[in-house]
Amino acid sequence: MSDARLRRVQKEIRDCAKDKTSQISIEMIDENPFHLVGAFPGPPDTPYEGGYYEVDINIPETYPFQPVKMKFITKVYHPNVSSASGAICLDILKDAWSPVLTLKSTLISLQSLLNEPVPEDPQDAEVAKHYNSDRAGFISTAKHWAQAYAQAPVHKQQGGVTGGGGTKKVTDAEMAGLSEASVSQFVDMGFERPKVISVLKRMNYRGNNISNINENTVLEELFK
Amino acid sequence: MSSDGEEEFEFEFEDDDEGFDPEADSAGESISDAEAFDIMSPTLEEPPEKKPYDVNYRVRTMQEIMDMQTKEVKKVQSLLEVPADTAATLLRYYAWNSEKLQEQFWNDPTAALVSAGLSPPSSPSTSTQPLPSPLASPRPFECPICCMDYTKEQTATQTLALGCGHRFCRGCWTEYVVGKITTEGESGRIQCMESGCSRIVRAEPIDELVTSDVSKKYHNLLNQAFVSDAPSLRWCPHPGCEHIIECSQAPQKMLNQLVPTVTCRCGNDLCFGCGYPASHRPVICRIVKLWEKKCADDSETANWLQANTKECTKCQSTIEKNGGCNHMTCKKCKWEFCWVCMGPWSEHGTAWYQCNRFDEKSGSDNRDHQAKSRQSLERYLHYFNRWANHEHSAKLDADFYKSTQKKMEQMQSSANMSWIEVQFAKQAVDTVIAARITLKWSYCMAFYLKRNNMTELFEDNQRDLERAVETLGYSLEQNIGDVGAIAKLRQEVTNQSAYVQKRHDILMDDTLRGYLEHRWEFTV
């Protein structure tokens, strides 16, 4: 059946290249037809708009009877995507897989996952907490990530401007979805900045949630 | 199987209230005799004396399990007037609950079929539109999975579509079904390959697609699913044993008052209620589970920490005092406090050698907490040590068999006793082991029992049995002397053995009856 696998993957790559409307691309990275890179633009009207997302595609021996293995190469701030590894939590990549699904249809599903997060079934619990407790803050952090990692334009209205050229640099606190005030509050006590950011992120020290967290609990975590 | 045989089988299967048969207490071996005659009508396997807390059960073979399914399928097939394959799929979907199936089916046959994955092609359960049959189309058919083209003639023979109309080539179907069965262990719920289509692939096409090895595995999986779906069936958990226990007197809701210990044909005990691979009488399944969890997880490590350490009252770091004076300085936050009263050291002034702030409120709360935790740990260890000790002793007693065997041979030669005359020693070892298992669990029970007059009674019974067991155990370890001594030893062991048996019965009887009479209260 490995012939069938090769035939099918080649056909999928061909078909995808022919299709100009979907904006989905699938390309080989080396000579291996079973290790591919897929890419698609961030869906409009989301924090990911304007970004360009690359996905690592590994085709198992048993494809298409077993699901394809996919993970984001581009860093994404999203409840169903690990912010560290790019691992994705999506039903069709697991038990809802069907052999008739294709690489392209799976990439389209990833695109719509960016549009509609499923925070009840998170891959990244910290991001999901942020998403659930402070939506505005989440959106702004996701935008920062899109700009920093997915080449999304900094100001949407200015269209062509890319990268951070000439604009205010995004701080590490903002990238973690934390307010500068919260971070400096603990940094001023003498703790190291990366440690403060990691602890506050883990504790979801954001927005209204700050009032639920005892300062001593934060200190306890920082001492660990 | 002739119709006579089937009727007999039905009788055996239906009749669970068969009374206690006084003939059965002659010996266990009558069972195996009966088995040899007719495997299809297993004898009711009952303990020699039926107690109100014992359950009736039968040990089934795989063949009997398969016959049960066939019988159920036939029944449903004729009742609902559907093909056998459909009846089987319906029954699997409704977890072999034929009452529920009939109710739903007569209520709405289409809905019942749809939810079981047997929908007609036009049903809404298939998310994609049914495809036009490629047999009618002049173009070649391309399998959407392997992208191979099939001519019109080939399509008829080399491709396959279920009732939902989603057509794929046979090669892909085989690959898919084999993967589902061999790597994922699926059986009754293998669905059509189309995304979102919940049509079930039934046994008939599967058997046709796969090799006989895989087909065998598939049917094995179906049987396994049947056993796990039926609340009155349970696999024997002992390695290598393929028997199934059937018992309808121990449903989940009865497990608060019953400990359904059964003995499989492989000779090992198990609990029908929870599948514990040994007897855990007299403790009910729920408490056994709690106890196992308590012993397994490291909640007791936390208890130890609580009993042996204190927390810095400022930064909550855990501190173990390793000597020195009571003037503690936390390494982390530099907070200074008194180990004895847990109050701040500054309030002690210069009186460091003797804590004069003993009545201070916050300090006393801390101390109470500490004492309580230490007490609870000690209590647990008391029961756990005794539980573990009996388990250990029971294991050693099993080794004892060997040395007993030797002694028995010795007795036969030196005291000129017959084989049957020396069996008392082996029986005594059996009695000790059985009693130890019960004693072991009695400590688990005692740990969770709420203290009242009933508990005292329980503990008295426990003490009496334990004493009797230790006496017998000691006698069994004695060396064999001359002829006169052997006769005396035999007398002693036989008497003690009978006494242990009696104490064992009393403890078991009283405790298990206690559940039925709602006498026991647990603190969990």
CSV table of C-alpha atoms in Angstrom, one decimal, chain A residues 93-184:
chain,number,residue,atom,x,y,z
A,93,LEU,CA,-6.1,15.0,13.9
A,94,LYS,CA,-7.1,12.3,16.4
A,95,ASP,CA,-10.2,10.1,16.6
A,96,ALA,CA,-12.4,12.0,14.2
A,97,TRP,CA,-10.0,11.5,11.4
A,98,SER,CA,-11.4,9.9,8.2
A,99,PRO,CA,-9.4,8.5,5.3
A,100,VAL,CA,-11.2,10.8,2.9
A,101,LEU,CA,-9.9,13.9,4.6
A,102,THR,CA,-6.9,15.4,2.8
A,103,LEU,CA,-3.9,17.6,3.7
A,104,LYS,CA,-5.7,20.5,2.3
A,105,SER,CA,-9.0,19.9,4.1
A,106,THR,CA,-7.1,19.5,7.3
A,107,LEU,CA,-5.2,22.8,6.8
A,108,ILE,CA,-8.5,24.5,6.1
A,109,SER,CA,-9.7,23.1,9.4
A,110,LEU,CA,-6.7,24.5,11.2
A,111,GLN,CA,-7.5,27.8,9.6
A,112,SER,CA,-11.0,27.7,11.0
A,113,LEU,CA,-9.7,26.6,14.3
A,114,LEU,CA,-7.8,29.9,14.5
A,115,ASN,CA,-11.2,31.6,13.8
A,116,GLU,CA,-13.1,29.6,16.4
A,117,PRO,CA,-11.1,28.5,19.4
A,118,VAL,CA,-12.4,25.6,21.6
A,119,PRO,CA,-11.3,26.7,25.1
A,120,GLU,CA,-13.1,23.8,26.7
A,121,ASP,CA,-10.6,21.5,25.2
A,122,PRO,CA,-7.4,23.4,25.5
A,123,GLN,CA,-3.9,22.4,24.4
A,124,ASP,CA,-2.3,25.3,26.2
A,125,ALA,CA,-4.0,25.8,29.6
A,126,GLU,CA,-2.4,29.1,30.4
A,127,VAL,CA,-3.5,30.6,27.1
A,128,ALA,CA,-7.0,29.1,27.6
A,129,LYS,CA,-7.2,30.8,31.1
A,130,HIS,CA,-6.2,34.1,29.5
A,131,TYR,CA,-8.8,33.6,26.8
A,132,ASN,CA,-11.6,32.9,29.3
A,133,SER,CA,-10.8,35.5,31.9
A,134,ASP,CA,-9.7,38.5,29.8
A,135,ARG,CA,-10.8,38.4,26.2
A,136,ALA,CA,-9.5,41.9,25.3
A,137,GLY,CA,-6.1,41.1,26.8
A,138,PHE,CA,-6.0,37.8,25.0
A,139,ILE,CA,-6.8,39.4,21.6
A,140,SER,CA,-4.1,42.0,22.1
A,141,THR,CA,-1.5,39.4,23.0
A,142,ALA,CA,-2.5,37.2,20.1
A,143,LYS,CA,-2.0,40.3,17.8
A,144,HIS,CA,1.4,40.9,19.3
A,145,TRP,CA,2.4,37.3,18.5
A,146,ALA,CA,1.0,37.5,15.0
A,147,GLN,CA,3.1,40.7,14.4
A,148,ALA,CA,6.2,39.3,16.0
A,149,TYR,CA,6.1,35.7,14.6
A,150,ALA,CA,3.7,35.6,11.6
A,151,GLN,CA,4.7,38.8,9.9
A,152,ALA,CA,1.3,40.4,10.5
A,153,PRO,CA,1.3,44.1,9.7
A,154,VAL,CA,1.6,46.2,12.9
A,155,HIS,CA,-1.2,48.7,12.0
A,156,LYS,CA,-3.9,47.2,10.0
A,157,GLN,CA,-5.1,50.5,8.6
A,158,GLN,CA,-1.6,51.2,7.2
A,159,GLY,CA,-1.7,48.1,5.1
A,160,GLY,CA,1.7,47.5,3.7
A,161,VAL,CA,3.8,48.3,6.8
A,162,THR,CA,5.3,45.1,8.1
A,163,GLY,CA,7.6,44.2,11.0
A,164,GLY,CA,8.2,46.6,13.9
A,165,GLY,CA,10.0,49.3,11.9
A,166,GLY,CA,9.4,52.7,13.3
A,167,THR,CA,6.8,51.6,15.8
A,168,LYS,CA,6.9,51.1,19.5
A,169,LYS,CA,8.7,47.9,20.4
A,170,VAL,CA,6.5,45.3,22.0
A,171,THR,CA,7.7,44.5,25.6
A,172,ASP,CA,8.2,41.0,26.9
A,173,ALA,CA,5.3,41.7,29.4
A,174,GLU,CA,3.0,42.4,26.5
A,175,MET,CA,4.1,39.3,24.7
A,176,ALA,CA,3.1,37.3,27.8
A,177,GLY,CA,-0.2,39.0,28.0
A,178,LEU,CA,0.7,40.8,31.3
A,179,SER,CA,0.5,44.4,32.2
A,180,GLU,CA,3.8,46.2,32.7
A,181,ALA,CA,2.6,47.4,36.1
A,182,SER,CA,2.0,43.9,37.4
A,183,VAL,CA,5.4,42.7,36.2
A,184,SER,CA,7.4,45.7,37.6
